[in-house]
CSV table of C-alpha atoms and ligand atoms in Angstrom, one decimal:
chain,number,residue,atom,x,y,z
F,1,MET,CA,3.6,10.2,-20.5
F,2,LEU,CA,2.6,6.9,-22.0
F,3,ASP,CA,5.8,6.4,-23.6
F,4,LYS,CA,7.9,3.2,-23.1
F,5,LYS,CA,5.5,2.2,-20.9
F,6,ASN,CA,4.6,-1.3,-21.1
F,7,ILE,CA,0.8,-2.2,-21.2
F,8,LEU,CA,-0.9,-5.7,-22.2
F,9,ILE,CA,-4.2,-6.0,-23.5
F,10,GLY,CA,-6.7,-8.5,-22.8
F,11,VAL,CA,-9.0,-9.4,-25.6
F,12,THR,CA,-12.2,-11.2,-24.6
F,13,GLY,CA,-14.9,-12.5,-26.4
F,14,GLY,CA,-17.1,-9.2,-27.5
F,15,ILE,CA,-17.9,-8.0,-30.2
F,16,ALA,CA,-16.5,-4.1,-29.3
F,17,ALA,CA,-13.0,-5.8,-29.9
F,18,TYR,CA,-12.5,-4.6,-32.8
F,19,LYS,CA,-13.0,-0.8,-30.7
F,20,VAL,CA,-9.7,-1.6,-29.1
F,21,VAL,CA,-7.7,-2.4,-32.1
F,22,GLU,CA,-8.0,1.3,-32.2
F,23,VAL,CA,-6.9,1.8,-27.8
F,24,ALA,CA,-4.0,-0.5,-29.6
F,25,SER,CA,-3.6,1.7,-32.3
F,26,ARG,CA,-3.3,4.7,-30.1
F,27,LEU,CA,-1.1,3.5,-27.0
F,28,LYS,CA,1.7,2.7,-30.0
F,29,LYS,CA,1.5,5.8,-31.3
F,30,ALA,CA,1.8,7.3,-27.8
F,31,GLY,CA,5.4,5.3,-27.7
F,32,ALA,CA,3.7,2.6,-25.0
F,33,ASN,CA,5.4,-1.0,-25.8
F,34,VAL,CA,1.8,-2.7,-26.3
F,35,ARG,CA,1.3,-6.6,-26.1
F,36,VAL,CA,-2.3,-8.5,-26.7
F,37,MET,CA,-3.2,-11.9,-25.6
F,38,MET,CA,-7.0,-12.9,-26.5
F,39,THR,CA,-9.4,-15.1,-25.4
F,40,ARG,CA,-10.2,-17.9,-28.0
F,41,ALA,CA,-14.3,-16.4,-28.2
F,42,ALA,CA,-11.8,-13.1,-29.4
F,43,THR,CA,-10.2,-14.0,-32.0
F,44,GLU,CA,-14.3,-14.8,-33.9
F,45,PHE,CA,-14.7,-11.0,-33.5
F,46,VAL,CA,-10.9,-10.0,-34.4
F,47,SER,CA,-7.8,-11.5,-36.0
F,48,PRO,CA,-5.1,-12.3,-34.0
F,49,ARG,CA,-3.2,-10.7,-37.0
F,50,THR,CA,-4.7,-7.7,-37.2
F,51,PHE,CA,-3.2,-6.8,-33.4
F,52,GLN,CA,0.2,-8.1,-34.5
F,53,GLU,CA,0.1,-5.8,-37.6
F,54,ILE,CA,-0.9,-2.3,-35.2
F,55,THR,CA,1.8,-3.6,-32.3
F,56,GLY,CA,4.7,-5.3,-34.0
F,57,ASN,CA,4.0,-7.6,-31.5
F,58,ALA,CA,3.2,-11.0,-31.9
F,59,VAL,CA,-0.6,-12.0,-30.3
F,60,PHE,CA,-1.4,-14.8,-27.2
F,61,VAL,CA,-4.0,-16.9,-27.5
F,62,GLU,CA,-3.4,-20.2,-26.5
F,63,MET,CA,-1.3,-21.3,-22.6
F,64,PHE,CA,0.9,-23.8,-23.9
F,65,GLY,CA,0.8,-23.1,-27.9
F,66,ASP,CA,3.9,-19.8,-28.3
F,67,ALA,CA,6.4,-21.8,-26.2
F,68,ALA,CA,8.8,-19.9,-28.7
F,69,HIS,CA,8.2,-16.4,-27.5
F,70,PHE,CA,8.4,-17.2,-23.8
F,71,HIS,CA,9.8,-19.5,-21.7
F,72,VAL,CA,6.0,-19.5,-19.2
F,73,ALA,CA,4.1,-16.8,-21.6
F,74,HIS,CA,1.5,-16.6,-18.8
F,75,VAL,CA,4.8,-15.6,-16.2
F,76,ALA,CA,6.6,-13.9,-18.8
F,77,LEU,CA,3.5,-10.9,-19.7
F,78,ALA,CA,2.4,-10.5,-16.3
F,79,ASP,CA,6.1,-9.3,-15.2
F,80,PHE,CA,7.0,-7.4,-18.4
F,81,ALA,CA,3.6,-5.2,-17.7
F,82,ASP,CA,3.0,-2.2,-16.0
F,83,LEU,CA,-0.6,-2.9,-16.7
F,84,VAL,CA,-2.8,-4.6,-17.7
F,85,LEU,CA,-6.2,-3.8,-19.7
F,86,ILE,CA,-9.0,-5.2,-20.3
F,87,ALA,CA,-11.7,-4.9,-22.7
F,88,PRO,CA,-13.6,-5.3,-23.6
F,89,ALA,CA,-14.7,-7.7,-20.8
F,90,THR,CA,-17.1,-10.2,-20.6
F,91,ALA,CA,-19.3,-11.6,-17.8
F,92,ASN,CA,-17.7,-14.8,-18.5
F,93,PHE,CA,-14.4,-12.8,-18.0
F,94,LEU,CA,-15.2,-10.8,-15.0
F,95,ALA,CA,-16.7,-14.3,-12.6
F,96,LYS,CA,-13.9,-15.6,-13.5
F,97,ALA,CA,-11.5,-12.9,-12.3
F,98,ALA,CA,-13.0,-12.5,-9.0
F,99,HIS,CA,-13.2,-15.7,-8.2
F,100,GLY,CA,-9.4,-16.4,-9.0
F,101,ILE,CA,-9.9,-18.9,-11.9
F,102,ALA,CA,-7.2,-19.5,-14.0
F,103,ASP,CA,-8.3,-21.4,-17.3
F,104,ASP,CA,-7.0,-19.8,-20.4
F,105,LEU,CA,-3.6,-17.9,-20.9
F,106,LEU,CA,-5.8,-14.3,-19.8
F,107,THR,CA,-7.2,-15.3,-16.8
F,108,THR,CA,-4.0,-17.4,-15.4
F,109,THR,CA,-2.2,-13.7,-16.4
F,110,ILE,CA,-4.3,-11.6,-14.6
F,111,LEU,CA,-3.7,-13.8,-11.3
F,112,ALA,CA,0.2,-13.7,-11.9
F,113,PHE,CA,-0.1,-9.7,-12.5
F,114,ASP,CA,-0.3,-7.2,-9.1
F,115,LYS,CA,0.0,-4.3,-10.3
F,116,GLU,CA,-2.7,-1.5,-11.7
F,117,ILE,CA,-5.5,-3.7,-13.5
F,118,LEU,CA,-8.3,-1.6,-15.3
F,119,ILE,CA,-11.3,-4.1,-16.7
F,120,ALA,CA,-13.5,-2.1,-19.5
F,121,PRO,CA,-16.7,-4.5,-19.3
F,122,SER,CA,-18.7,-4.9,-22.5
F,123,MET,CA,-22.1,-7.1,-22.5
F,124,ASN,CA,-25.7,-6.9,-22.6
F,125,THR,CA,-27.6,-5.2,-20.1
F,126,LYS,CA,-29.4,-7.7,-18.7
F,127,MET,CA,-26.7,-9.5,-18.4
F,128,TYR,CA,-24.3,-6.4,-16.8
F,129,GLU,CA,-27.3,-5.6,-15.0
F,130,ASN,CA,-27.2,-9.4,-13.5
F,131,PRO,CA,-26.7,-9.1,-9.1
F,132,ALA,CA,-24.2,-11.7,-10.6
F,133,THR,CA,-21.9,-10.4,-12.1
F,134,GLN,CA,-22.8,-7.1,-9.9
F,135,ALA,CA,-21.7,-8.8,-7.3
F,136,ASN,CA,-18.2,-10.4,-9.3
F,137,LEU,CA,-17.7,-6.5,-10.4
F,138,ALA,CA,-17.7,-5.4,-6.8
F,139,ILE,CA,-15.4,-7.7,-5.7
F,140,LEU,CA,-12.6,-6.9,-9.0
F,141,LYS,CA,-13.0,-3.1,-7.1
F,142,ALA,CA,-12.7,-4.0,-3.1
F,143,ARG,CA,-9.3,-5.3,-5.1
F,144,GLY,CA,-8.2,-2.1,-6.3
F,145,VAL,CA,-9.0,-2.9,-9.6
F,146,LYS,CA,-10.0,-0.7,-12.0
F,147,ILE,CA,-13.9,-0.4,-13.9
F,148,LEU,CA,-14.3,1.4,-16.8
F,149,GLU,CA,-18.0,2.3,-16.9
F,150,PRO,CA,-20.2,1.0,-19.2
F,151,ALA,CA,-21.4,3.5,-21.3
F,152,SER,CA,-25.2,3.2,-23.1
F,153,GLY,CA,-26.7,3.6,-26.2
F,154,ASN,CA,-28.2,0.8,-29.0
F,155,LEU,CA,-26.3,-2.2,-28.4
F,156,ALA,CA,-25.3,-5.0,-31.0
F,157,CYS,CA,-28.0,-7.2,-29.5
F,158,GLY,CA,-31.1,-4.9,-30.1
F,159,VAL,CA,-31.5,-3.8,-27.3
F,160,VAL,CA,-30.9,0.2,-26.0
F,161,GLY,CA,-29.2,-0.5,-22.3
F,162,LYS,CA,-25.8,-0.1,-20.7
F,163,GLY,CA,-23.8,-2.0,-21.7
F,164,ARG,CA,-21.2,-0.7,-24.6
F,165,LEU,CA,-18.0,-0.8,-24.7
F,166,PRO,CA,-16.5,3.1,-24.2
F,167,GLU,CA,-14.5,5.3,-26.9
F,168,PRO,CA,-11.2,4.2,-27.8
F,169,GLU,CA,-10.6,7.7,-27.0
F,170,GLU,CA,-12.0,7.6,-23.4
F,171,ILE,CA,-10.4,4.2,-22.2
F,172,PHE,CA,-6.8,5.6,-24.3
F,173,ALA,CA,-7.7,9.3,-21.9
F,174,THR,CA,-8.7,6.5,-19.0
F,175,ILE,CA,-4.6,5.1,-19.5
F,176,GLU,CA,-2.6,8.0,-19.9
F,177,LYS,CA,-4.7,9.7,-16.1
F,178,ILE,CA,-3.5,6.3,-14.5
F,179,PHE,CA,0.1,7.4,-15.9
F,180,ALA,CA,0.0,11.0,-15.3
F,181,PRO,CA,2.3,11.9,-12.5
F,182,SER,CA,0.2,11.9,-9.0
F,183,THR,CA,-0.9,15.2,-7.3
F,184,LYS,CA,-1.1,13.2,-4.1
F,185,ALA,CA,-0.7,15.0,-0.9
F,186,LEU,CA,2.9,13.7,-0.2
F,187,SER,CA,3.5,13.2,-3.7
F,188,GLY,CA,7.3,13.8,-3.7
F,189,LYS,CA,7.9,13.2,-0.1
F,190,LYS,CA,9.5,10.9,1.9
F,191,ILE,CA,8.1,9.8,4.9
F,192,LEU,CA,9.7,7.3,7.0
F,193,VAL,CA,7.1,4.8,9.4
F,194,THR,CA,8.3,2.8,12.1
F,195,ALA,CA,6.2,-0.4,13.4
F,196,GLY,CA,5.8,-3.0,16.2
F,197,GLY,CA,8.4,-4.0,19.0
F,198,THR,CA,11.2,-4.4,19.1
F,199,VAL,CA,13.4,-7.3,20.6
F,200,GLU,CA,15.8,-7.6,23.2
F,201,ALA,CA,17.4,-10.8,23.5
F,202,ILE,CA,18.4,-12.5,27.0
F,203,ASP,CA,20.4,-15.4,25.0
F,204,PRO,CA,20.1,-17.5,21.1
F,205,VAL,CA,16.7,-18.4,22.2
F,206,ARG,CA,14.6,-16.1,24.4
F,207,TYR,CA,13.6,-12.6,24.3
F,208,ILE,CA,12.5,-9.5,26.3
F,209,GLY,CA,9.9,-8.4,24.0
F,210,ASN,CA,6.5,-6.3,24.6
F,211,ARG,CA,2.7,-6.7,22.9
F,212,SER,CA,3.0,-4.5,19.7
F,213,SER,CA,1.8,-6.7,16.1
F,214,GLY,CA,2.8,-4.1,14.1
F,215,ARG,CA,-1.5,-3.1,12.8
F,216,MET,CA,-0.7,0.6,13.4
F,217,GLY,CA,2.3,0.8,11.9
F,218,TYR,CA,2.0,-0.6,9.4
F,219,GLU,CA,-1.5,1.9,8.7
F,220,ILE,CA,0.4,4.6,9.2
F,221,ALA,CA,3.1,3.1,5.9
F,222,LYS,CA,0.1,2.2,4.1
F,223,SER,CA,-1.9,5.5,4.1
F,224,ALA,CA,1.7,7.8,3.2
F,225,VAL,CA,1.9,4.8,0.5
F,226,ASN,CA,-1.5,6.0,-0.9
F,227,ALA,CA,-1.4,9.8,0.0
F,228,GLY,CA,1.4,9.4,-3.0
F,229,ALA,CA,4.2,9.6,-0.4
F,230,GLU,CA,8.0,7.6,-1.1
F,231,VAL,CA,7.4,4.9,2.2
F,232,ILE,CA,10.1,3.5,4.1
F,233,LEU,CA,8.6,1.3,6.5
F,234,ILE,CA,11.1,-0.3,9.5
F,235,SER,CA,9.2,-3.4,11.9
F,236,GLY,CA,10.6,-4.4,14.8
F,237,LYS,CA,8.5,-8.3,15.3
F,238,SER,CA,5.0,-8.7,13.9
F,239,GLU,CA,3.6,-11.5,11.7
F,240,LEU,CA,0.7,-8.7,9.3
F,241,GLU,CA,2.0,-9.1,5.7
F,242,PRO,CA,4.9,-5.8,4.8
F,243,PRO,CA,2.2,-3.3,3.4
F,244,ASN,CA,2.8,-2.7,-1.3
F,245,ASP,CA,4.5,-0.4,-3.1
F,246,LEU,CA,7.5,0.8,0.1
F,247,LYS,CA,10.9,-0.4,0.9
F,248,PHE,CA,10.4,-2.4,3.8
F,249,ILE,CA,13.4,-2.6,6.4
F,250,LYS,CA,13.1,-5.6,8.7
F,251,ILE,CA,14.6,-5.6,12.6
F,252,GLU,CA,14.9,-7.0,16.1
F,253,SER,CA,16.7,-4.9,18.7
F,254,ALA,CA,16.5,-1.5,19.6
F,255,LEU,CA,20.2,-1.1,18.8
F,256,GLN,CA,18.7,-2.2,14.9
F,257,MET,CA,15.6,0.5,14.8
F,258,ARG,CA,18.4,3.3,15.8
F,259,GLU,CA,20.8,2.2,13.6
F,260,ALA,CA,18.3,1.6,10.4
F,261,VAL,CA,16.6,4.9,11.2
F,262,LEU,CA,19.5,6.8,11.3
F,263,LYS,CA,20.6,5.7,8.7
F,264,ASP,CA,18.0,7.1,6.5
F,265,PHE,CA,16.9,10.1,8.7
F,266,ASP,CA,18.5,13.3,6.1
F,267,SER,CA,17.1,11.8,3.0
F,268,VAL,CA,13.1,11.2,4.8
F,269,ASP,CA,11.2,14.1,5.2
F,270,ALA,CA,9.4,13.1,7.7
F,271,VAL,CA,9.1,10.3,10.3
F,272,ILE,CA,6.5,9.0,12.5
F,273,MET,CA,8.0,6.5,15.6
F,274,SER,CA,4.7,3.7,16.0
F,275,ALA,CA,6.8,0.9,17.1
F,276,ALA,CA,7.0,0.0,20.9
F,277,VAL,CA,10.7,-0.1,21.4
F,278,ALA,CA,12.4,-1.4,24.3
F,279,ASP,CA,13.8,1.9,27.6
F,280,TYR,CA,16.0,-1.6,28.4
F,281,ARG,CA,18.0,-4.3,26.4
F,282,VAL,CA,20.1,-7.0,28.7
F,283,LYS,CA,23.5,-6.1,29.4
F,284,ASN,CA,25.8,-9.3,28.9
F,285,PRO,CA,23.0,-11.2,26.6
F,286,ALA,CA,24.8,-15.1,26.7
F,287,ALA,CA,25.9,-16.5,23.4
F,288,GLN,CA,24.8,-19.6,24.3
F,289,LYS,CA,21.3,-21.0,25.8
F,290,ILE,CA,21.1,-20.5,29.4
F,291,LYS,CA,20.1,-23.9,31.9
F,292,LYS,CA,18.1,-23.8,34.5
F,293,SER,CA,19.7,-24.4,37.2
F,294,ALA,CA,18.9,-21.8,39.8
F,295,ASP,CA,15.7,-20.7,41.2
F,296,THR,CA,15.9,-17.5,40.5
F,297,LEU,CA,17.9,-15.7,37.5
F,298,THR,CA,19.0,-11.9,37.7
F,299,LEU,CA,19.6,-9.9,34.1
F,300,GLU,CA,21.2,-7.4,34.1
F,301,LEU,CA,19.2,-4.6,32.0
F,302,VAL,CA,20.9,-1.6,30.3
F,303,LYS,CA,18.5,1.6,28.7
F,304,ASN,CA,18.2,1.6,25.0
F,305,PRO,CA,18.6,4.6,23.7
F,306,ASP,CA,16.0,7.1,22.9
F,307,ILE,CA,15.1,7.7,19.2
F,308,LEU,CA,12.7,9.7,18.6
F,309,LYS,CA,15.1,12.0,21.5
F,310,GLU,CA,18.1,11.8,19.7
F,311,LEU,CA,15.6,12.4,16.2
F,312,GLY,CA,14.3,15.9,18.4
F,313,GLY,CA,18.3,17.0,19.3
F,314,LEU,CA,19.0,16.4,15.1
F,315,LYS,CA,15.7,17.5,13.5
F,316,ASN,CA,15.8,20.6,10.4
F,317,SER,CA,13.0,20.3,8.5
F,318,GLN,CA,11.4,17.2,8.8
F,319,VAL,CA,7.8,16.6,10.7
F,320,LEU,CA,8.9,14.9,13.8
F,321,VAL,CA,6.0,12.2,14.5
F,322,GLY,CA,5.8,10.4,18.1
F,323,PHE,CA,3.3,7.5,19.5
F,324,ALA,CA,2.8,7.8,23.5
F,325,ALA,CA,1.2,4.5,24.8
F,326,GLU,CA,-0.1,5.5,28.5
F,327,THR,CA,-1.3,3.7,31.6
F,328,GLN,CA,-2.6,7.1,32.9
F,329,ASN,CA,-2.3,10.5,33.1
F,330,ILE,CA,-2.4,10.4,29.4
F,331,LEU,CA,-2.1,13.8,28.8
F,332,GLU,CA,0.6,15.1,30.9
F,333,TYR,CA,2.7,12.2,30.0
F,334,ALA,CA,2.3,12.0,26.7
F,335,ASN,CA,2.7,16.4,26.4
F,336,LYS,CA,6.2,15.9,28.6
F,337,LYS,CA,6.6,13.3,25.9
F,338,LEU,CA,6.1,15.8,23.5
F,339,VAL,CA,8.5,18.9,24.5
F,340,GLU,CA,10.7,16.8,25.1
F,341,LYS,CA,11.5,15.3,22.3
F,342,ASN,CA,11.3,17.8,20.5
F,343,LEU,CA,8.0,17.0,18.4
F,344,ASP,CA,5.7,18.7,16.3
F,345,PHE,CA,2.9,16.7,17.1
F,346,ILE,CA,2.7,13.4,19.6
F,347,VAL,CA,-0.4,10.3,19.1
F,348,ALA,CA,-1.0,9.8,23.3
F,349,ASN,CA,-3.1,6.4,23.1
F,350,ASP,CA,-4.1,4.5,27.2
F,351,VAL,CA,-3.2,1.3,25.7
F,352,THR,CA,-5.0,-0.4,28.7
F,353,ALA,CA,-8.4,1.2,27.1
F,354,GLU,CA,-10.8,-1.6,25.9
F,355,GLY,CA,-10.6,-1.2,22.2
F,356,ALA,CA,-7.1,0.7,22.3
F,357,GLY,CA,-3.2,-0.2,21.8
F,358,PHE,CA,-1.7,-3.5,21.6
F,359,GLY,CA,-2.7,-6.1,18.8
F,360,VAL,CA,-6.3,-4.4,18.2
F,361,SER,CA,-8.1,-3.4,15.0
F,362,THR,CA,-9.1,-0.3,16.4
F,363,ASN,CA,-7.7,2.8,18.6
F,364,ILE,CA,-8.7,6.0,20.2
F,365,ALA,CA,-6.1,8.1,20.9
F,366,SER,CA,-5.6,12.0,20.8
F,367,ILE,CA,-3.8,14.2,19.4
F,368,ILE,CA,-1.2,16.7,20.9
F,369,TRP,CA,-0.1,19.0,18.9
F,370,ARG,CA,3.4,21.3,19.4
F,371,GLY,CA,2.1,24.3,21.5
F,372,GLY,CA,0.1,22.3,24.0
F,373,ASN,CA,-3.5,22.3,21.5
F,374,VAL,CA,-5.8,19.0,21.8
F,375,GLU,CA,-7.7,16.5,19.4
F,376,ASN,CA,-9.7,13.5,21.1
F,377,PHE,CA,-10.7,11.2,18.8
F,378,PRO,CA,-13.7,8.7,18.8
F,379,LYS,CA,-12.7,4.8,19.2
F,380,MET,CA,-11.8,4.0,15.3
F,381,SER,CA,-10.1,1.7,12.9
F,382,LYS,CA,-6.6,1.6,13.5
F,383,ALA,CA,-6.9,2.0,8.9
F,384,ASP,CA,-9.2,5.5,10.0
F,385,LEU,CA,-6.8,6.9,12.6
F,386,ALA,CA,-3.7,6.7,10.5
F,387,GLU,CA,-5.5,8.4,7.4
F,388,LYS,CA,-6.0,11.7,10.3
F,389,ILE,CA,-2.3,10.8,11.4
F,390,ILE,CA,-1.7,10.9,7.7
F,391,GLU,CA,-3.5,14.5,6.6
F,392,ARG,CA,-1.9,16.3,9.8
F,393,VAL,CA,1.6,15.2,8.7
F,394,ALA,CA,1.1,16.6,5.0
F,395,SER,CA,-0.4,19.7,6.3
F,396,LEU,CA,2.5,20.7,7.9
F,397,LEU,CA,4.6,19.5,5.2
F,398,ASN,CA,2.2,21.4,2.2
F,399,ASN,CA,2.1,24.2,5.4
F,400,ASP,CA,-1.5,24.5,4.6
F,401,LYS,CA,-2.7,25.4,7.3
F,402,LYS,CA,-5.3,22.9,7.2
F,403,PHE,CA,-5.1,22.2,11.1
F,404,PRO,CA,-5.6,25.4,13.5
F,405,ALA,CA,-3.9,23.4,16.2
F,406,ALA,CA,-1.0,23.2,15.2
F,407,ASN,CA,-0.5,27.0,14.5
F,408,VAL,CA,-1.8,28.1,17.7
F,409,ASN,CA,0.8,29.2,21.0
F,410,GLN,CA,3.5,27.3,18.8
T,501,PMT,O1,1.1,-2.3,16.9
T,501,PMT,P1,0.2,-2.7,17.5
T,501,PMT,O2,-0.7,-3.2,18.4
T,501,PMT,O3,-0.8,-1.6,16.3
T,501,PMT,O4,0.2,-1.0,18.7
T,501,PMT,C1,-0.4,0.3,18.7
T,501,PMT,C2,1.1,0.8,19.9
T,501,PMT,C3,0.2,0.8,21.7
T,501,PMT,C4,2.3,-0.1,20.0
T,501,PMT,C5,0.8,2.0,19.5
T,501,PMT,O5,-0.1,2.7,18.9
T,501,PMT,C6,1.9,3.1,20.4
T,501,PMT,O6,1.8,4.0,21.1
T,501,PMT,N1,3.4,3.3,19.9
T,501,PMT,C7,4.0,3.5,21.1
T,501,PMT,C8,4.8,2.9,21.8
T,501,PMT,C9,5.5,3.5,23.1
T,501,PMT,O7,7.2,2.6,22.2
T,501,PMT,O8,5.1,4.2,23.4
T,501,PMT,P2,6.3,5.2,24.5
T,501,PMT,O9,5.7,5.5,24.9
T,501,PMT,O10,7.2,4.2,25.2
T,501,PMT,O11,7.5,6.3,23.2
T,501,PMT,C10,7.4,7.4,22.7
T,501,PMT,C11,8.3,6.7,21.6
T,501,PMT,O12,9.5,7.8,22.2
T,501,PMT,C12,7.5,6.1,20.5
T,501,PMT,O13,7.4,6.7,19.6
T,501,PMT,C13,8.5,5.5,20.5
T,501,PMT,O14,8.8,4.8,19.4
T,501,PMT,C14,9.6,6.5,21.0
T,501,PMT,N2,10.7,5.6,21.4
T,501,PMT,C15,10.5,4.9,22.5
T,501,PMT,C16,11.5,4.7,23.2
T,501,PMT,C17,12.9,4.6,23.4
T,501,PMT,N3,14.1,4.5,24.1
T,501,PMT,N4,12.8,5.3,21.5
T,501,PMT,C18,12.3,5.6,20.9
T,501,PMT,O15,12.3,6.1,19.9
């Protein structure tokens, strides 16, 4: 499991640093490539040479002192690692990491690292329980950093309480678990999500667009990633940062979205179309900026292909989920789209309701299943609604019959 994994250990200045020698040794024996960086304070407790002998690699302490090994050490070390373990982590380190302070090699490397970080704090009980330390831990946890809680017992300072570094075998087991193959609801599944609004050119300057911000679709894509899926997010216009850990394809027009969706359709297990796709495009967009002259301007529009309907015709085993942006007769119109487009379920939202639809961070939706069953949801964040949608897609793909609504009247 750990074979050929690149693990970077950051050792800070605590008496428990000696235990981390054993962690490094276990990782090395398990086949991992292990590199170690230490703060100057850490070298007061364990010699860098000890880690060097155990790992077979040079140990890094100084920001500018090891130039012979790497061009820009903190970036190279961050790029090297699949996982960074900080053990023991002092209260001082936690404070710096929580606030983005980068005043030595270790803290600078952490700032340049964007994958899994595991921190094992170890210190005196009062320092650990101090509200400042707890607040720093909360900040780090909220950012997705994994914290291995310290154990209770006799501490080096003579106190009995919480603050001991967990034993090397526990730290090793936690790392193994991080690399263990996922058993999440969508692991092994490939999901295609569309988001944002398409843009239909009038001329090189102007376009016909819509009010979609991309939020709903980006949340769905994130939720699918969290559920272990391999995700392709095809996005029209959106100001949002693309989420991590997925394949991101940016398009502009409905025709480009169609091409991108069709290219991947055969290889995916499910498609969730939350994008607001323009139903019409300008027949002949002008090659140059249209000059303001006449009092009126007539644009001839032609119908865009209905991407989802096309997928409904092509579908074999894929789960197909659509959205219906409605302003009246919500359930009736949405149900019509569900049937016409051959969907497994459709998410209907009244885009005129307050706190629902375009732009906002919440939505009010109903899920209509094939066969007519309806689930009505109260106002909730788009992230929560995304989770509900992903749970239902996973249930259909895993055929676990968790949502009886899916199986009635089919
Ligand atoms: O992006 P946000 O600001 O978060 O807003 C979210 C949202 C309001 C855009 C979203 O919740 C939503 O309702 N998305 C669907 C918008 C839409 O185009 O609805 P529709 O009822 O016109 O289309 C029905 C379905 O067919 C949709 O899944 C749509 O993606 C698809 N469609 C539509 C037209 C077309 N030519 N091809 C399509 O595939």
